[in-house]
Amino acid sequence: MADHQVLAGAHVVLPTGIVENGRVIVEGDRIVGSSPEGAPSIDLTGHWLVPGFVDMHNHGGGGASFTSGTVDEVLKGVHTHRLHGTTTVVASFVTGEMDFLTQRAGLLSELAEQGEIAGLHFEGPFISPCRKGAHDETLLRDPDPADVRKLIDAARGQAKMVTLATELPGGLDSVRLLAEHGVIAAIGHTDASYEQTVEAIDAGATVATHLYNAMPALGHRAPGPIAALLEDERITVELINDGTHLHPAALELAFHHAGADRVALITDAMDAAGFGDGRYMLGPLEVEVKDSVARLVEGGSIAGSTLTLDRAFKRAATIDDLPVESVVQAISANPARLLGVYDRVGSLEPGKDADIVVLDADFTLKGVMRKGVWIVDPTADTTV
């Protein structure tokens, strides 16, 4: 690979806005400010250049589960999402036995130390049986701070987020514990009232796990958690923009009310993402994926998604008609900031990792670069 690569002629989305006929210069694995004479140039006229996507809530893909797969399978899942533009991914676990989760945390923390994943997210077991979604009710438990501490200790500094039903016994103390340890306390799979949610935010919660899903609906007399999470500037709301989890009007409401700087587009993907219909296991529960929608075989609850972030981006920019800069904020910059990695990823700026996604005029993915290496080559002829 040449020392320098110049990606020229595209609409380049920077933190300051869109640069027409712009260029991004890569040296080795970094974005740099200038290039020497005669550096090789790739003409990307008519395309979009955006930062690599950052997915802070993802359970697997390519047939592999982050909760239960081998290291090789986890890496296969990570690679599947990279092919779809997600250059930074957090591995999310579903509810399991405490001993199993601590063992998995130890195993996957090594992949985080190696830079293959951006850390771990425990979605459960500290969630409400009333709002369990695709989690095994027999394994749920109250968020005892001692148990929460066990999980974050097992992750050896790589725990990024824990999703809690903060209204359960120990919930607020667990939020405070997580905040003290620099781990995101996320409110989700919750049956909390508006008032209880406000308490949890005041205690230090900063994220809403897939807003709207697995929580009471917005009510005009009992507004519930949704209103509290949308109105508070300290909260970033996760949204699953696959057309199944959310009506477009619900997505628009969240973007309008929270603003683009408080939204994180996520996949909540399970192993079928990038793989296809069929039967899968999500933790100990069996899931059937039909027409790309994942549901529990027993009971029919939506069980994560088969979404990839390139599809979420395209849907946001076309069907939802959101400004491209807002989509980039929600899919790259905001999650990178929350995860504490914005100094390296999340925007196209000199000094940052050369994590770059190339989209065509219709926002279809055409190229993916991670740390200066093309994973999907935009110059490859894919016509048959």
XYZ file of C-alpha atoms in Angstrom:
384
model
C 0.000 0.000 0.000
C 1.260 3.426 -0.857
C 2.162 5.654 2.081
C -0.374 8.227 0.961
C -3.810 7.875 -0.608
C -5.889 10.846 -1.700
C -9.654 10.302 -1.836
C -10.793 13.110 -4.080
C -13.897 14.691 -5.612
C -16.528 13.528 -3.100
C -19.025 15.291 -0.857
C -17.008 15.071 2.364
C -18.975 15.261 5.617
C -16.863 17.033 8.256
C -17.863 18.129 11.774
C -18.097 21.670 10.390
C -20.374 20.718 7.481
C -20.278 19.273 3.967
C -17.344 20.105 1.683
C -18.191 19.748 -2.014
C -15.505 18.339 -4.281
C -13.516 17.662 -1.129
C -10.680 15.306 -0.432
C -9.464 13.184 2.439
C -5.755 12.321 2.644
C -4.644 9.100 4.282
C -1.102 8.313 5.362
C -0.652 4.784 6.687
C -3.522 4.206 9.118
C -4.280 7.905 9.776
C -6.032 10.857 8.205
C -3.543 13.670 7.574
C -3.735 17.291 6.500
C -1.610 17.266 3.352
C -0.028 14.929 0.811
C 3.223 14.993 -1.137
C 3.306 15.697 -4.898
C 2.316 12.709 -7.002
C 0.467 10.827 -4.224
C -1.974 8.312 -5.764
C -5.509 9.653 -6.000
C -8.875 7.852 -6.161
C -11.608 9.773 -7.986
C -14.816 9.559 -5.949
C -16.781 12.272 -7.770
C -20.507 11.988 -7.023
C -19.912 9.907 -3.888
C -20.158 10.708 -0.195
C -17.251 10.318 2.222
C -18.353 9.848 5.829
C -16.600 8.582 8.964
C -16.720 4.864 9.757
C -19.855 3.913 11.680
C -19.719 3.316 15.445
C -22.227 0.763 16.797
C -22.536 0.837 20.584
C -25.206 -1.895 20.803
C -24.670 -5.052 18.755
C -25.101 -8.732 19.691
C -23.540 -10.354 16.616
C -23.744 -10.980 12.884
C -22.642 -13.247 10.069
C -24.128 -16.215 11.935
C -22.023 -15.491 15.044
C -23.161 -14.476 18.536
C -21.093 -12.178 20.741
C -22.802 -13.688 23.805
C -21.899 -17.318 23.138
C -19.624 -17.649 20.082
C -15.993 -18.726 20.053
C -13.330 -16.056 19.590
C -13.145 -16.932 15.874
C -16.918 -16.645 15.567
C -16.926 -13.292 17.357
C -14.258 -12.030 14.951
C -16.392 -13.274 12.040
C -19.341 -11.287 13.387
C -17.175 -8.194 13.778
C -15.906 -8.594 10.202
C -19.469 -8.960 8.881
C -20.378 -5.564 10.332
C -17.148 -4.017 9.042
C -18.215 -5.031 5.529
C -21.297 -2.856 6.143
C -19.338 0.198 7.310
C -19.206 -0.373 11.085
C -15.507 0.125 11.772
C -16.022 0.381 15.561
C -18.327 -2.058 17.360
C -19.186 -2.770 20.988
C -19.995 -6.419 21.762
C -23.311 -6.654 23.603
C -24.307 -9.635 25.765
C -27.849 -10.805 26.454
C -28.940 -12.088 29.860
C -27.153 -15.195 31.122
C -26.018 -16.835 34.352
C -23.657 -14.542 36.280
C -20.793 -17.054 36.130
C -21.244 -17.410 32.372
C -21.294 -13.636 31.841
C -18.149 -13.074 33.920
C -16.364 -15.824 31.969
C -17.453 -14.285 28.628
C -16.395 -10.830 29.824
C -12.892 -12.128 30.560
C -12.668 -13.769 27.145
C -13.928 -10.804 25.104
C -11.990 -8.212 27.097
C -8.897 -9.600 25.345
C -10.432 -8.774 21.959
C -11.117 -5.270 23.260
C -7.506 -4.925 24.435
C -6.396 -5.975 20.943
C -8.617 -3.310 19.356
C -10.946 -5.742 17.551
C -13.969 -4.526 19.518
C -14.507 -1.250 21.361
C -15.577 -2.804 24.658
C -18.463 -4.716 26.217
C -22.113 -3.932 26.892
C -24.146 -5.986 29.379
C -27.822 -5.872 28.364
C -29.196 -7.784 31.318
C -29.560 -9.606 33.634
C -30.589 -6.491 35.630
C -33.800 -5.813 33.706
C -37.533 -5.888 34.366
C -39.431 -9.181 33.916
C -42.366 -7.043 32.659
C -40.229 -5.697 29.789
C -37.861 -8.592 29.214
C -38.206 -8.766 25.413
C -35.904 -11.523 24.147
C -34.297 -12.263 27.525
C -34.762 -15.436 29.574
C -36.981 -14.465 32.526
C -35.598 -17.238 34.745
C -32.128 -15.630 34.616
C -33.183 -12.057 35.442
C -32.168 -10.513 38.772
C -32.349 -7.211 40.594
C -29.417 -4.831 40.011
C -27.533 -5.520 43.235
C -24.453 -3.221 43.102
C -22.255 -6.162 44.189
C -23.359 -8.167 41.120
C -22.930 -5.164 38.823
C -19.443 -4.725 40.258
C -18.641 -8.407 39.529
C -19.417 -7.918 35.836
C -17.430 -4.725 35.394
C -14.466 -6.220 37.280
C -14.578 -9.321 35.034
C -14.379 -7.041 31.976
C -10.968 -5.713 33.148
C -11.615 -2.089 32.265
C -13.393 -2.937 28.988
C -17.003 -2.604 30.227
C -18.515 0.337 28.350
C -22.210 0.106 29.214
C -24.697 -1.741 31.427
C -28.443 -1.637 30.695
C -30.595 -1.548 33.839
C -34.211 -1.346 34.878
C -33.324 1.359 37.366
C -36.637 1.131 39.251
C -35.712 -2.320 40.603
C -34.160 -2.700 44.096
C -30.524 -1.560 43.945
C -31.059 0.242 40.647
C -30.120 3.755 41.694
C -27.110 2.587 43.708
C -25.965 0.578 40.684
C -26.284 3.657 38.467
C -24.102 5.591 40.909
C -21.563 2.750 41.002
C -21.353 2.637 37.191
C -20.968 6.416 36.953
C -18.121 6.289 39.503
C -16.345 3.646 37.402
C -16.762 5.515 34.111
C -19.214 2.939 32.706
C -22.373 4.136 30.925
C -25.534 3.403 32.919
C -28.265 2.877 30.318
C -31.964 2.846 31.174
C -33.738 0.059 29.307
C -35.993 -3.002 29.484
C -37.683 -0.933 32.169
C -41.168 -0.504 33.605
C -40.222 2.760 35.337
C -42.533 5.714 35.752
C -41.621 9.216 34.594
C -40.613 10.157 38.138
C -38.475 7.035 38.639
C -36.701 7.712 35.341
C -35.920 11.294 36.376
C -34.406 9.894 39.595
C -32.199 7.518 37.605
C -30.971 10.325 35.338
C -30.156 12.444 38.376
C -28.217 9.464 39.778
C -26.013 9.413 36.660
C -27.712 7.449 33.830
C -26.769 8.876 30.416
C -28.234 6.557 27.738
C -31.683 5.220 26.807
C -31.352 1.644 25.533
C -33.315 1.432 22.236
C -35.788 4.199 23.092
C -39.475 3.192 22.796
C -38.688 -0.544 22.707
C -39.071 -2.610 25.915
C -40.501 0.262 27.974
C -43.990 1.702 28.674
C -45.490 3.708 25.836
C -45.745 7.485 26.017
C -48.915 8.417 27.887
C -50.527 11.797 28.308
C -51.304 11.347 32.037
C -48.517 8.932 32.913
C -45.773 9.951 30.465
C -43.470 7.131 31.568
C -39.765 6.874 30.766
C -39.928 8.031 27.128
C -40.824 11.637 27.984
C -38.185 11.812 30.739
C -35.487 10.391 28.466
C -36.332 12.637 25.509
C -36.494 15.863 27.472
C -33.263 15.578 29.490
C -30.144 16.959 27.813
C -27.953 14.514 29.741
C -29.450 11.533 27.893
C -28.495 10.109 24.501
C -31.254 7.957 23.006
C -30.487 4.817 21.029
C -32.740 4.213 18.013
C -33.055 1.052 15.873
C -33.877 2.423 12.422
C -34.855 -0.766 10.593
C -38.493 0.049 9.813
C -39.668 -2.724 12.190
C -38.725 -1.488 15.658
C -39.898 2.100 15.074
C -42.506 3.883 13.017
C -40.851 6.722 11.022
C -42.910 9.235 13.021
C -41.430 7.907 16.289
C -37.935 8.304 14.862
C -38.740 11.832 13.687
C -40.145 12.711 17.118
C -36.923 11.583 18.807
C -34.667 13.491 16.393
C -36.850 16.583 16.633
C -37.138 16.577 20.419
C -33.682 15.357 21.441
C -31.791 16.906 18.520
C -29.240 15.144 16.322
C -26.498 15.508 18.936
C -28.436 13.319 21.401
C -29.294 10.372 19.125
C -27.231 7.225 18.564
C -28.306 4.976 15.703
C -27.641 1.354 16.679
C -28.339 -2.052 15.166
C -29.114 -4.205 18.240
C -28.149 -6.859 15.683
C -28.229 -10.553 16.454
C -26.316 -13.311 14.641
C -28.610 -13.307 11.585
C -27.439 -9.799 10.577
C -25.670 -10.072 7.233
C -26.532 -13.793 7.154
C -30.174 -14.502 6.355
C -33.465 -16.031 7.480
C -33.561 -19.178 9.595
C -33.457 -20.372 13.216
C -30.895 -19.001 15.663
C -30.165 -18.947 19.385
C -30.098 -15.629 21.259
C -28.492 -16.613 24.541
C -30.606 -19.581 25.695
C -33.694 -18.626 23.632
C -34.583 -19.781 20.120
C -35.257 -17.121 17.505
C -36.816 -17.386 14.057
C -35.788 -14.868 11.428
C -38.354 -14.477 8.669
C -38.223 -11.752 6.017
C -35.265 -10.282 7.979
C -37.366 -9.785 11.149
C -36.155 -11.685 14.238
C -38.769 -12.954 16.722
C -38.693 -15.404 19.619
C -40.106 -18.806 18.634
C -41.819 -18.878 22.058
C -44.095 -15.850 22.461
C -43.162 -13.901 19.324
C -41.279 -10.962 20.942
C -38.982 -9.023 18.600
C -35.525 -10.462 19.274
C -32.945 -7.875 18.302
C -32.593 -7.026 14.623
C -30.863 -8.149 11.453
C -29.911 -4.541 10.749
C -26.545 -3.306 9.541
C -25.644 0.371 9.926
C -25.290 1.003 6.182
C -29.005 0.199 5.890
C -29.797 2.382 8.894
C -27.846 5.259 7.291
C -29.563 4.882 3.916
C -33.004 4.712 5.510
C -32.314 7.806 7.645
C -31.051 9.838 4.657
C -33.768 8.743 2.202
C -37.021 7.482 3.768
C -36.658 9.618 6.910
C -35.222 12.533 4.905
C -32.809 13.572 7.656
C -29.887 15.891 6.831
C -26.746 13.859 6.063
C -24.790 15.768 8.727
C -27.384 14.709 11.341
C -27.157 11.066 10.276
C -23.350 11.183 10.537
C -23.626 12.685 14.024
C -25.978 9.932 15.154
C -24.159 7.026 13.518
C -20.531 8.018 14.162
C -19.743 11.079 16.282
C -22.224 10.703 19.148
C -21.546 7.029 19.918
C -17.786 7.645 19.619
C -18.047 10.445 22.205
C -20.103 8.310 24.582
C -17.607 5.453 24.316
C -14.693 7.798 24.983
C -13.024 7.148 21.616
C -13.842 10.376 19.755
C -10.160 11.343 19.879
C -9.543 8.443 17.441
C -12.753 7.786 15.500
C -16.158 9.304 14.745
C -15.179 12.107 12.366
C -12.956 12.801 9.367
C -10.199 14.916 10.907
C -6.396 14.902 10.673
C -4.791 12.718 13.329
C -7.729 10.312 13.580
C -7.827 6.706 12.403
C -8.482 6.402 8.659
C -11.914 4.819 9.194
C -13.907 5.952 6.186
C -17.114 4.880 4.435
C -17.812 5.636 0.762
C -21.486 5.911 -0.266
C -22.845 6.523 -3.746
C -25.338 9.252 -4.633
C -28.201 7.027 -3.395
C -26.417 6.352 -0.079
C -25.611 2.758 -0.980
C -22.330 1.565 0.512
C -19.492 1.334 -2.017
C -16.321 1.347 0.078
C -15.080 0.771 3.615
C -11.622 1.695 4.882
C -10.481 0.743 8.380
C -7.187 2.122 9.662
C -6.053 2.911 6.118
C -6.869 -0.509 4.650
C -9.748 -1.042 2.232
C -12.098 -3.751 3.513
C -14.511 -2.957 0.681
C -12.682 -1.411 -2.292
C -14.703 1.403 -3.918
C -12.799 0.973 -7.180
C -13.611 -2.742 -7.523
C -15.910 -3.551 -10.432
C -18.853 -5.382 -8.859
C -20.847 -5.717 -12.085
C -21.328 -9.294 -13.297
